[in-house]
Amino acid sequence: MLKPHVIPDIEPTIDVGIILPEDDIRTVELTLPVQPLYRLIIKDTSIDLQPGAIRITYDHHTLHVTAGGMEWSGSGSITIEPVNPSAALAPRQGITMHPVVAGRGFHWQKNISVILPDTLRFSIYDNHLIAINSLLLEHYVMCVATSEMGADCPPALLEAQTIAARSWLLANIEQKHRAMGMDVCNDDCCQRYQGTTFVTPHSIAGTIATSGKVLMYGDTICDARYSKSCGGMMESAHHVWHDYHIPYMIVKPDTPPSVSPSIQKLDLTREAAARAWIDSVPDAWCGPRYVPENELSRYLGHVDEEAAYFRWRTEITQEEIRHSLKLYAGIQSRAVLSLLPVKRGGSGRITELDIVYYPDRGSRQQVYKACSEYEIRRILSNDFLYSSAFRVEYREISDRIPGVFLLIGAGWGHGAGLCQIGALGMALHGQPVEAILEHYYPNSYIKQIY
Ligand SMILES: [Zn+2]
Ligand SMILES: [Zn+2]
């Protein structure tokens, strides 16, 4: 595991949670490749494994392993590691594992198969099976870079994204899963990780080019967070994560220097300015002038071909909003009347929203307060609303009750730190990796730490 607040001077190994207790998985199927060869370690015993299928089962506080007609059991941890650890990583190298949960906690949660390099460790935590993939940090970064990026993405973007991902990991601020011996988990809660399943020679090259490089501010590694599209104005960290003040994640126009002075003056925390901003198409790096939206999927991989992210519209029906209010806020309502922004951050993102409704019983209006951009996006859409920078139009009103809420919005994600589509726009227009990182994390610098 990484040591908090310590900058490593050699490449560290990191522990990625693949199966968490909440997944409630009791049986895992593994397929070992012909190469490399693996061995199994239980307590002090080491057994060489043949290529082929292995099953690991959790039952009554005991782990059982079945491989090639042989069986072992124990209550301690089980490790499967390469006999000769090789330094180089290749696409689809490693052990195939099924099932692994993707989209944990979302309505589209599903089980998938992934291919995991380096070492796997299985153990029991809180009466559940957990699995950890221990691997070299550079291998992890290669795997993370690909699941986010399409093969055509320009090298400067891939390198900027890779340095940001490495820095975020080593800054190691959140540590949501530390009690289980995990530095990060494999899902969007931390960073989506699917092993070598989607690794390409291109993403390996991008990682090798920046190996050991991190982003620094003063003498600390930057907690370099990023999102898909800021919408033309970067959000500050403290508007997204309450009271998290970070000098290099601030409100700033995501525009070329020639355009910035006029936009700099805008105060999007003001309601009228935010509405006008959302209705405009500013000349931003993440806007259609620099990145044609119909070409996004060529560069960014998993995006919806038809969708616009810089400026978007979505309709929510009365029924949908009442359903989500019950599901995510535990509120039974007869009708939702209005959505009123109370506070906005510097990018126009709403950080406090009043949801005015009639309760199930009684005729007095009530207000539910959604108090973060995350909660607002969670409550207003089953698919997670693109962003909380929006204005509302009410449609099909009957007896003061809207049948449809039309949301007109800007950007995708929290908007703080690097804007991936904006960084793509910069890279496509010849900006080098140093300029991209300095733009999104002002006054930071790149340092080689190992
Ligand atoms: Zn996590
Ligand atoms: Zn942007």
GROMACS .gro file of C-alpha atoms and ligand atoms in nm:
model
  452
    1MET     CA    1   0.000   0.000   0.000
    2LEU     CA    2   0.097   0.362  -0.048
    3LYS     CA    3   0.220   0.551   0.256
    4PRO     CA    4   0.016   0.868   0.324
    5HIS     CA    5   0.208   1.196   0.279
    6VAL     CA    6   0.525   1.020   0.159
    7ILE     CA    7   0.659   1.092  -0.191
    8PRO     CA    8   0.809   0.760  -0.312
    9ASP     CA    9   1.156   0.760  -0.469
   10ILE     CA   10   1.113   0.416  -0.630
   11GLU     CA   11   0.810   0.286  -0.816
   12PRO     CA   12   0.558   0.167  -0.555
   13THR     CA   13   0.318  -0.127  -0.570
   14ILE     CA   14  -0.048  -0.041  -0.522
   15ASP     CA   15  -0.342  -0.248  -0.400
   16VAL     CA   16  -0.662  -0.219  -0.605
   17GLY     CA   17  -0.986  -0.357  -0.461
   18ILE     CA   18  -1.156  -0.579  -0.724
   19ILE     CA   19  -1.418  -0.752  -0.507
   20LEU     CA   20  -1.562  -0.551  -0.215
   21PRO     CA   21  -1.774  -0.687   0.074
   22GLU     CA   22  -2.086  -0.510  -0.058
   23ASP     CA   23  -2.060  -0.708  -0.386
   24ASP     CA   24  -2.154  -1.018  -0.184
   25ILE     CA   25  -1.973  -1.247  -0.428
   26ARG     CA   26  -1.917  -1.604  -0.300
   27THR     CA   27  -1.767  -1.778  -0.602
   28VAL     CA   28  -1.504  -1.646  -0.841
   29GLU     CA   29  -1.388  -1.821  -1.159
   30LEU     CA   30  -1.032  -1.757  -1.274
   31THR     CA   31  -0.863  -1.860  -1.598
   32LEU     CA   32  -0.484  -1.877  -1.590
   33PRO     CA   33  -0.307  -1.812  -1.923
   34VAL     CA   34  -0.033  -2.031  -2.074
   35GLN     CA   35   0.213  -1.750  -2.004
   36PRO     CA   36   0.319  -1.627  -1.754
   37LEU     CA   37   0.322  -1.917  -1.506
   38TYR     CA   38   0.163  -1.862  -1.164
   39ARG     CA   39   0.190  -2.013  -0.818
   40LEU     CA   40  -0.057  -2.032  -0.531
   41ILE     CA   41   0.046  -1.936  -0.179
   42ILE     CA   42  -0.162  -2.038   0.124
   43LYS     CA   43   0.005  -1.978   0.461
   44ASP     CA   44   0.364  -2.101   0.409
   45THR     CA   45   0.284  -2.343   0.128
   46SER     CA   46   0.361  -2.259  -0.233
   47ILE     CA   47   0.210  -2.466  -0.517
   48ASP     CA   48   0.290  -2.424  -0.888
   49LEU     CA   49  -0.030  -2.386  -1.093
   50GLN     CA   50  -0.109  -2.518  -1.442
   51PRO     CA   51  -0.279  -2.297  -1.703
   52GLY     CA   52  -0.659  -2.337  -1.699
   53ALA     CA   53  -0.953  -2.287  -1.467
   54ILE     CA   54  -0.946  -2.215  -1.092
   55ARG     CA   55  -1.247  -2.165  -0.868
   56ILE     CA   56  -1.237  -1.976  -0.538
   57THR     CA   57  -1.536  -2.009  -0.305
   58TYR     CA   58  -1.618  -1.845   0.027
   59ASP     CA   59  -1.825  -2.053   0.268
   60HIS     CA   60  -1.857  -2.052   0.647
   61HIS     CA   61  -1.554  -1.827   0.717
   62THR     CA   62  -1.335  -2.043   0.493
   63LEU     CA   63  -1.190  -1.997   0.144
   64HIS     CA   64  -1.183  -2.302  -0.084
   65VAL     CA   65  -0.966  -2.328  -0.395
   66THR     CA   66  -1.031  -2.582  -0.670
   67ALA     CA   67  -0.773  -2.617  -0.949
   68GLY     CA   68  -0.716  -2.908  -1.187
   69GLY     CA   69  -0.905  -3.161  -0.971
   70MET     CA   70  -0.717  -3.060  -0.654
   71GLU     CA   71  -0.859  -2.874  -0.355
   72TRP     CA   72  -0.717  -2.655  -0.079
   73SER     CA   73  -0.897  -2.474   0.203
   74GLY     CA   74  -0.804  -2.217   0.464
   75SER     CA   75  -0.926  -1.917   0.656
   76GLY     CA   76  -0.623  -1.697   0.585
   77SER     CA   77  -0.549  -1.517   0.261
   78ILE     CA   78  -0.482  -1.685  -0.073
   79THR     CA   79  -0.227  -1.533  -0.310
   80ILE     CA   80  -0.181  -1.611  -0.680
   81GLU     CA   81   0.137  -1.455  -0.817
   82PRO     CA   82   0.356  -1.485  -1.128
   83VAL     CA   83   0.651  -1.725  -1.081
   84ASN     CA   84   0.877  -1.477  -1.265
   85PRO     CA   85   0.739  -1.125  -1.223
   86SER     CA   86   0.797  -0.954  -1.557
   87ALA     CA   87   0.837  -0.580  -1.574
   88ALA     CA   88   0.669  -0.528  -1.913
   89LEU     CA   89   0.292  -0.514  -1.948
   90ALA     CA   90   0.111  -0.629  -2.263
   91PRO     CA   91  -0.251  -0.595  -2.379
   92ARG     CA   92  -0.476  -0.870  -2.229
   93GLN     CA   93  -0.192  -1.006  -2.015
   94GLY     CA   94  -0.287  -1.174  -1.689
   95ILE     CA   95  -0.558  -1.378  -1.520
   96THR     CA   96  -0.919  -1.361  -1.642
   97MET     CA   97  -1.159  -1.315  -1.350
   98HIS     CA   98  -1.539  -1.346  -1.338
   99PRO     CA   99  -1.763  -1.203  -1.197
  100VAL     CA  100  -1.641  -0.850  -1.128
  101VAL     CA  101  -1.893  -0.574  -1.052
  102ALA     CA  102  -1.901  -0.265  -1.277
  103GLY     CA  103  -2.115   0.044  -1.202
  104ARG     CA  104  -2.135  -0.043  -0.831
  105GLY     CA  105  -2.451   0.107  -0.674
  106PHE     CA  106  -2.589   0.242  -1.004
  107HIS     CA  107  -2.906   0.116  -1.169
  108TRP     CA  108  -2.696  -0.023  -1.455
  109GLN     CA  109  -2.468  -0.224  -1.220
  110LYS     CA  110  -2.362  -0.547  -1.392
  111ASN     CA  111  -2.115  -0.835  -1.371
  112ILE     CA  112  -1.829  -0.838  -1.619
  113SER     CA  113  -1.505  -1.035  -1.682
  114VAL     CA  114  -1.171  -0.859  -1.657
  115ILE     CA  115  -0.808  -0.958  -1.718
  116LEU     CA  116  -0.580  -0.867  -1.427
  117PRO     CA  117  -0.199  -0.847  -1.439
  118ASP     CA  118   0.054  -0.916  -1.159
  119THR     CA  119  -0.068  -1.055  -0.823
  120LEU     CA  120  -0.417  -1.144  -0.694
  121ARG     CA  121  -0.497  -1.183  -0.325
  122PHE     CA  122  -0.822  -1.322  -0.183
  123SER     CA  123  -0.922  -1.289   0.181
  124ILE     CA  124  -1.217  -1.253   0.417
  125TYR     CA  125  -1.332  -0.913   0.545
  126ASP     CA  126  -1.644  -0.861   0.754
  127ASN     CA  127  -1.773  -1.213   0.668
  128HIS     CA  128  -1.738  -1.150   0.294
  129LEU     CA  129  -1.494  -1.246   0.022
  130ILE     CA  130  -1.268  -0.962  -0.093
  131ALA     CA  131  -1.012  -0.961  -0.377
  132ILE     CA  132  -0.716  -0.729  -0.424
  133ASN     CA  133  -0.498  -0.685  -0.733
  134SER     CA  134  -0.144  -0.582  -0.628
  135LEU     CA  135   0.045  -0.429  -0.916
  136LEU     CA  136   0.321  -0.186  -1.005
  137LEU     CA  137   0.197   0.173  -1.011
  138GLU     CA  138   0.299   0.226  -1.376
  139HIS     CA  139   0.102  -0.085  -1.477
  140TYR     CA  140  -0.202   0.057  -1.298
  141VAL     CA  141  -0.166   0.392  -1.474
  142MET     CA  142  -0.141   0.219  -1.817
  143CYS     CA  143  -0.463   0.028  -1.746
  144VAL     CA  144  -0.653   0.336  -1.622
  145ALA     CA  145  -0.544   0.552  -1.917
  146THR     CA  146  -0.702   0.316  -2.169
  147SER     CA  147  -1.038   0.262  -2.013
  148GLU     CA  148  -1.091   0.639  -2.043
  149MET     CA  149  -0.929   0.717  -2.379
  150GLY     CA  150  -0.996   0.619  -2.740
  151ALA     CA  151  -0.709   0.498  -2.958
  152ASP     CA  152  -0.701   0.814  -3.175
  153CYS     CA  153  -0.646   1.054  -2.888
  154PRO     CA  154  -0.347   1.285  -2.938
  155PRO     CA  155  -0.030   1.202  -2.734
  156ALA     CA  156  -0.031   1.536  -2.542
  157LEU     CA  157  -0.379   1.457  -2.405
  158LEU     CA  158  -0.288   1.099  -2.313
  159GLU     CA  159   0.027   1.223  -2.136
  160ALA     CA  160  -0.155   1.504  -1.949
  161GLN     CA  161  -0.425   1.260  -1.840
  162THR     CA  162  -0.165   1.002  -1.732
  163ILE     CA  163   0.032   1.254  -1.523
  164ALA     CA  164  -0.294   1.373  -1.361
  165ALA     CA  165  -0.402   1.014  -1.282
  166ARG     CA  166  -0.062   0.926  -1.134
  167SER     CA  167  -0.059   1.245  -0.924
  168TRP     CA  168  -0.414   1.192  -0.793
  169LEU     CA  169  -0.321   0.840  -0.691
  170LEU     CA  170   0.004   0.938  -0.516
  171ALA     CA  171  -0.151   1.242  -0.345
  172ASN     CA  172  -0.364   0.970  -0.187
  173ILE     CA  173  -0.605   1.207  -0.015
  174GLU     CA  174  -0.931   1.014  -0.008
  175GLN     CA  175  -0.835   0.662   0.106
  176LYS     CA  176  -1.195   0.543   0.105
  177HIS     CA  177  -1.103   0.173   0.136
  178ARG     CA  178  -0.790   0.180   0.353
  179ALA     CA  179  -0.938  -0.039   0.631
  180MET     CA  180  -0.957  -0.327   0.382
  181GLY     CA  181  -0.595  -0.285   0.270
  182MET     CA  182  -0.695  -0.119  -0.061
  183ASP     CA  183  -0.544   0.204  -0.196
  184VAL     CA  184  -0.833   0.240  -0.442
  185CYS     CA  185  -1.127   0.034  -0.572
  186ASN     CA  186  -1.185  -0.065  -0.935
  187ASP     CA  187  -1.489   0.154  -1.004
  188ASP     CA  188  -1.592   0.516  -1.062
  189CYS     CA  189  -1.598   0.571  -0.685
  190CYS     CA  190  -1.218   0.594  -0.720
  191GLN     CA  191  -1.105   0.544  -1.081
  192ARG     CA  192  -1.241   0.289  -1.328
  193TYR     CA  193  -0.992   0.002  -1.358
  194GLN     CA  194  -1.045  -0.305  -1.577
  195GLY     CA  195  -0.692  -0.447  -1.577
  196THR     CA  196  -0.530  -0.511  -1.916
  197THR     CA  197  -0.867  -0.589  -2.079
  198PHE     CA  198  -0.865  -0.272  -2.294
  199VAL     CA  199  -0.495  -0.181  -2.285
  200THR     CA  200  -0.347  -0.086  -2.624
  201PRO     CA  201   0.016  -0.042  -2.739
  202HIS     CA  202  -0.078   0.329  -2.772
  203SER     CA  203  -0.172   0.368  -2.402
  204ILE     CA  204   0.137   0.176  -2.293
  205ALA     CA  205   0.353   0.415  -2.497
  206GLY     CA  206   0.176   0.718  -2.344
  207THR     CA  207   0.246   0.592  -1.993
  208ILE     CA  208   0.611   0.502  -2.061
  209ALA     CA  209   0.667   0.855  -2.199
  210THR     CA  210   0.565   1.005  -1.861
  211SER     CA  211   0.685   0.727  -1.628
  212GLY     CA  212   0.752   0.859  -1.276
  213LYS     CA  213   0.633   1.213  -1.361
  214VAL     CA  214   0.388   1.384  -1.127
  215LEU     CA  215   0.235   1.728  -1.091
  216MET     CA  216   0.361   1.928  -0.793
  217TYR     CA  217   0.240   2.243  -0.617
  218GLY     CA  218   0.510   2.371  -0.383
  219ASP     CA  219   0.653   2.056  -0.228
  220THR     CA  220   0.339   1.841  -0.237
  221ILE     CA  221   0.196   1.621  -0.513
  222CYS     CA  222  -0.123   1.769  -0.662
  223ASP     CA  223  -0.454   1.599  -0.590
  224ALA     CA  224  -0.513   1.636  -0.965
  225ARG     CA  225  -0.883   1.562  -1.014
  226TYR     CA  226  -1.056   1.585  -1.351
  227SER     CA  227  -1.393   1.562  -1.521
  228LYS     CA  228  -1.527   1.523  -1.877
  229SER     CA  229  -1.629   1.885  -1.955
  230CYS     CA  230  -1.628   2.199  -1.742
  231GLY     CA  231  -1.872   2.373  -1.979
  232GLY     CA  232  -1.634   2.665  -2.045
  233MET     CA  233  -1.554   2.769  -1.687
  234MET     CA  234  -1.357   2.554  -1.441
  235GLU     CA  235  -1.517   2.499  -1.100
  236SER     CA  236  -1.324   2.544  -0.775
  237ALA     CA  237  -1.260   2.245  -0.549
  238HIS     CA  238  -1.439   2.398  -0.249
  239HIS     CA  239  -1.769   2.431  -0.437
  240VAL     CA  240  -1.761   2.061  -0.526
  241TRP     CA  241  -1.616   1.909  -0.209
  242HIS     CA  242  -1.735   2.120   0.084
  243ASP     CA  243  -1.455   2.328   0.236
  244TYR     CA  244  -1.184   2.155   0.034
  245HIS     CA  245  -0.974   2.459  -0.059
  246ILE     CA  246  -0.707   2.380  -0.315
  247PRO     CA  247  -0.502   2.666  -0.465
  248TYR     CA  248  -0.460   2.490  -0.802
  249MET     CA  249  -0.828   2.395  -0.859
  250ILE     CA  250  -0.998   2.734  -0.894
  251VAL     CA  251  -1.267   2.911  -1.098
  252LYS     CA  252  -1.104   3.003  -1.428
  253PRO     CA  253  -1.221   3.036  -1.791
  254ASP     CA  254  -1.137   2.728  -1.999
  255THR     CA  255  -1.058   2.947  -2.298
  256PRO     CA  256  -0.756   3.051  -2.505
  257PRO     CA  257  -0.572   3.354  -2.354
  258SER     CA  258  -0.714   3.589  -2.621
  259VAL     CA  259  -1.072   3.513  -2.510
  260SER     CA  260  -1.021   3.487  -2.131
  261PRO     CA  261  -1.027   3.859  -2.026
  262SER     CA  262  -1.394   3.913  -2.126
  263ILE     CA  263  -1.506   3.586  -1.960
  264GLN     CA  264  -1.294   3.643  -1.650
  265LYS     CA  265  -1.529   3.925  -1.545
  266LEU     CA  266  -1.838   3.702  -1.535
  267ASP     CA  267  -1.966   3.605  -1.191
  268LEU     CA  268  -2.158   3.283  -1.252
  269THR     CA  269  -2.250   3.247  -0.885
  270ARG     CA  270  -2.516   3.510  -0.973
  271GLU     CA  271  -2.837   3.356  -1.104
  272ALA     CA  272  -2.891   3.587  -1.402
  273ALA     CA  273  -2.528   3.556  -1.518
  274ALA     CA  274  -2.539   3.176  -1.484
  275ARG     CA  275  -2.858   3.152  -1.693
  276ALA     CA  276  -2.716   3.373  -1.968
  277TRP     CA  277  -2.394   3.167  -1.962
  278ILE     CA  278  -2.582   2.838  -2.002
  279ASP     CA  279  -2.773   2.986  -2.300
  280SER     CA  280  -2.451   3.104  -2.467
  281VAL     CA  281  -2.186   2.906  -2.656
  282PRO     CA  282  -1.858   3.064  -2.537
  283ASP     CA  283  -1.534   3.016  -2.725
  284ALA     CA  284  -1.396   2.750  -2.489
  285TRP     CA  285  -1.138   2.474  -2.540
  286CYS     CA  286  -1.413   2.220  -2.457
  287GLY     CA  287  -1.664   2.385  -2.692
  288PRO     CA  288  -1.759   2.283  -3.048
  289ARG     CA  289  -1.519   2.536  -3.202
  290TYR     CA  290  -1.217   2.333  -3.084
  291VAL     CA  291  -1.370   1.983  -3.048
  292PRO     CA  292  -1.644   1.884  -3.295
  293GLU     CA  293  -1.891   1.687  -3.080
  294ASN     CA  294  -1.965   1.427  -3.348
  295GLU     CA  295  -1.597   1.328  -3.337
  296LEU     CA  296  -1.570   1.291  -2.958
  297SER     CA  297  -1.607   0.913  -2.953
  298ARG     CA  298  -1.298   0.880  -3.176
  299TYR     CA  299  -1.092   1.032  -2.897
  300LEU     CA  300  -1.262   0.967  -2.566
  301GLY     CA  301  -1.387   0.611  -2.603
  302HIS     CA  302  -1.704   0.550  -2.405
  303VAL     CA  303  -1.921   0.846  -2.503
  304ASP     CA  304  -2.267   0.859  -2.647
  305GLU     CA  305  -2.237   0.930  -3.024
  306GLU     CA  306  -2.547   1.148  -3.036
  307ALA     CA  307  -2.502   1.341  -2.712
  308ALA     CA  308  -2.386   1.699  -2.676
  309TYR     CA  309  -2.197   1.766  -2.354
  310PHE     CA  310  -2.090   2.131  -2.378
  311ARG     CA  311  -2.453   2.248  -2.386
  312TRP     CA  312  -2.735   1.994  -2.338
  313ARG     CA  313  -3.109   1.957  -2.275
  314THR     CA  314  -3.291   1.681  -2.093
  315GLU     CA  315  -3.654   1.627  -1.995
  316ILE     CA  316  -3.762   1.480  -1.662
  317THR     CA  317  -4.125   1.383  -1.613
  318GLN     CA  318  -4.322   1.455  -1.294
  319GLU     CA  319  -4.338   1.081  -1.233
  320GLU     CA  320  -3.960   1.032  -1.273
  321ILE     CA  321  -3.873   1.314  -1.037
  322ARG     CA  322  -4.114   1.190  -0.768
  323HIS     CA  323  -3.969   0.840  -0.804
  324SER     CA  324  -3.607   0.960  -0.763
  325LEU     CA  325  -3.701   1.185  -0.470
  326LYS     CA  326  -3.834   0.875  -0.296
  327LEU     CA  327  -3.542   0.655  -0.399
  328TYR     CA  328  -3.254   0.891  -0.324
  329ALA     CA  329  -3.393   1.126  -0.056
  330GLY     CA  330  -3.655   0.899   0.108
  331ILE     CA  331  -3.934   1.151   0.041
  332GLN     CA  332  -4.289   1.049  -0.050
  333SER     CA  333  -4.446   1.328  -0.253
  334ARG     CA  334  -4.778   1.384  -0.429
  335ALA     CA  335  -4.630   1.635  -0.672
  336VAL     CA  336  -4.306   1.828  -0.729
  337LEU     CA  337  -4.372   2.196  -0.798
  338SER     CA  338  -4.037   2.359  -0.868
  339LEU     CA  339  -3.658   2.332  -0.861
  340LEU     CA  340  -3.505   2.651  -0.720
  341PRO     CA  341  -3.130   2.718  -0.729
  342VAL     CA  342  -3.016   2.865  -0.395
  343LYS     CA  343  -2.639   2.868  -0.447
  344ARG     CA  344  -2.417   2.829  -0.750
  345GLY     CA  345  -2.041   2.777  -0.778
  346GLY     CA  346  -1.816   2.985  -1.002
  347SER     CA  347  -1.881   2.762  -1.307
  348GLY     CA  348  -2.259   2.808  -1.272
  349ARG     CA  349  -2.299   2.464  -1.111
  350ILE     CA  350  -2.579   2.460  -0.855
  351THR     CA  351  -2.444   2.356  -0.515
  352GLU     CA  352  -2.766   2.403  -0.320
  353LEU     CA  353  -3.109   2.333  -0.474
  354ASP     CA  354  -3.453   2.363  -0.318
  355ILE     CA  355  -3.697   2.099  -0.441
  356VAL     CA  356  -4.046   2.228  -0.362
  357TYR     CA  357  -4.314   1.958  -0.335
  358TYR     CA  358  -4.651   1.858  -0.192
  359PRO     CA  359  -4.608   1.569   0.053
  360ASP     CA  360  -4.801   1.246   0.017
  361ARG     CA  361  -5.046   1.364   0.280
  362GLY     CA  362  -5.137   1.720   0.366
  363SER     CA  363  -5.166   2.027   0.145
  364ARG     CA  364  -4.877   2.241   0.276
  365GLN     CA  365  -4.579   2.282   0.043
  366GLN     CA  366  -4.253   2.142   0.171
  367VAL     CA  367  -3.892   2.194   0.064
  368TYR     CA  368  -3.619   1.934   0.029
  369LYS     CA  369  -3.269   2.082   0.017
  370ALA     CA  370  -3.014   1.903  -0.204
  371CYS     CA  371  -2.681   2.029  -0.075
  372SER     CA  372  -2.405   1.931  -0.319
  373GLU     CA  373  -2.359   1.914  -0.694
  374TYR     CA  374  -2.327   1.536  -0.650
  375GLU     CA  375  -2.658   1.498  -0.465
  376ILE     CA  376  -2.838   1.723  -0.716
  377ARG     CA  377  -2.715   1.514  -1.010
  378ARG     CA  378  -2.801   1.192  -0.825
  379ILE     CA  379  -3.158   1.297  -0.737
  380LEU     CA  380  -3.253   1.448  -1.072
  381SER     CA  381  -3.158   1.157  -1.294
  382ASN     CA  382  -3.144   0.781  -1.271
  383ASP     CA  383  -2.851   0.799  -1.513
  384PHE     CA  384  -2.680   1.071  -1.310
  385LEU     CA  385  -2.742   1.417  -1.457
  386TYR     CA  386  -2.449   1.542  -1.673
  387SER     CA  387  -2.387   1.838  -1.442
  388SER     CA  388  -2.560   2.067  -1.196
  389ALA     CA  389  -2.502   2.377  -1.416
  390PHE     CA  390  -2.856   2.408  -1.550
  391ARG     CA  391  -3.167   2.622  -1.564
  392VAL     CA  392  -3.523   2.485  -1.558
  393GLU     CA  393  -3.827   2.540  -1.782
  394TYR     CA  394  -4.162   2.401  -1.670
  395ARG     CA  395  -4.382   2.233  -1.931
  396GLU     CA  396  -4.732   2.082  -1.949
  397ILE     CA  397  -4.843   2.270  -1.636
  398SER     CA  398  -5.179   2.169  -1.497
  399ASP     CA  399  -5.319   2.309  -1.174
  400ARG     CA  400  -4.973   2.462  -1.095
  401ILE     CA  401  -4.809   2.120  -1.130
  402PRO     CA  402  -4.556   2.077  -1.414
  403GLY     CA  403  -4.587   1.753  -1.612
  404VAL     CA  404  -4.234   1.790  -1.747
  405PHE     CA  405  -3.920   1.968  -1.623
  406LEU     CA  406  -3.694   2.073  -1.909
  407LEU     CA  407  -3.333   2.111  -1.789
  408ILE     CA  408  -3.101   2.316  -2.009
  409GLY     CA  409  -2.743   2.272  -1.896
  410ALA     CA  410  -2.367   2.303  -1.947
  411GLY     CA  411  -2.077   2.062  -1.900
  412TRP     CA  412  -2.035   1.702  -1.786
  413GLY     CA  413  -1.903   1.613  -1.441
  414HIS     CA  414  -1.794   1.826  -1.144
  415GLY     CA  415  -1.587   2.060  -1.362
  416ALA     CA  416  -1.294   2.105  -1.120
  417GLY     CA  417  -0.935   2.053  -1.238
  418LEU     CA  418  -0.855   1.913  -1.582
  419CYS     CA  419  -1.141   1.925  -1.832
  420GLN     CA  420  -1.086   1.617  -2.051
  421ILE     CA  421  -1.267   1.751  -2.357
  422GLY     CA  422  -1.095   2.090  -2.315
  423ALA     CA  423  -0.755   1.919  -2.283
  424LEU     CA  424  -0.843   1.731  -2.602
  425GLY     CA  425  -0.921   2.067  -2.771
  426MET     CA  426  -0.584   2.206  -2.659
  427ALA     CA  427  -0.396   1.894  -2.774
  428LEU     CA  428  -0.572   1.895  -3.114
  429HIS     CA  429  -0.460   2.257  -3.156
  430GLY     CA  430  -0.093   2.188  -3.091
  431GLN     CA  431  -0.062   2.268  -2.719
  432PRO     CA  432   0.204   2.056  -2.541
  433VAL     CA  433   0.145   1.856  -2.222
  434GLU     CA  434   0.315   2.121  -2.001
  435ALA     CA  435   0.081   2.397  -2.128
  436ILE     CA  436  -0.228   2.178  -2.078
  437LEU     CA  437  -0.142   2.094  -1.715
  438GLU     CA  438  -0.042   2.453  -1.630
  439HIS     CA  439  -0.374   2.574  -1.775
  440TYR     CA  440  -0.592   2.338  -1.567
  441TYR     CA  441  -0.379   2.339  -1.249
  442PRO     CA  442  -0.239   2.696  -1.232
  443ASN     CA  443   0.108   2.738  -1.078
  444SER     CA  444   0.176   2.363  -1.071
  445TYR     CA  445   0.486   2.205  -1.227
  446ILE     CA  446   0.588   1.860  -1.352
  447LYS     CA  447   0.850   1.667  -1.151
  448GLN     CA  448   1.021   1.333  -1.209
  449ILE     CA  449   1.007   1.150  -0.872
  450TYR     CA  450   1.146   0.806  -0.972
  451ZN      ZN  451  -1.346   0.349  -0.442
  452ZN      ZN  452  -1.374   2.279  -2.024
   0.00000   0.00000   0.00000
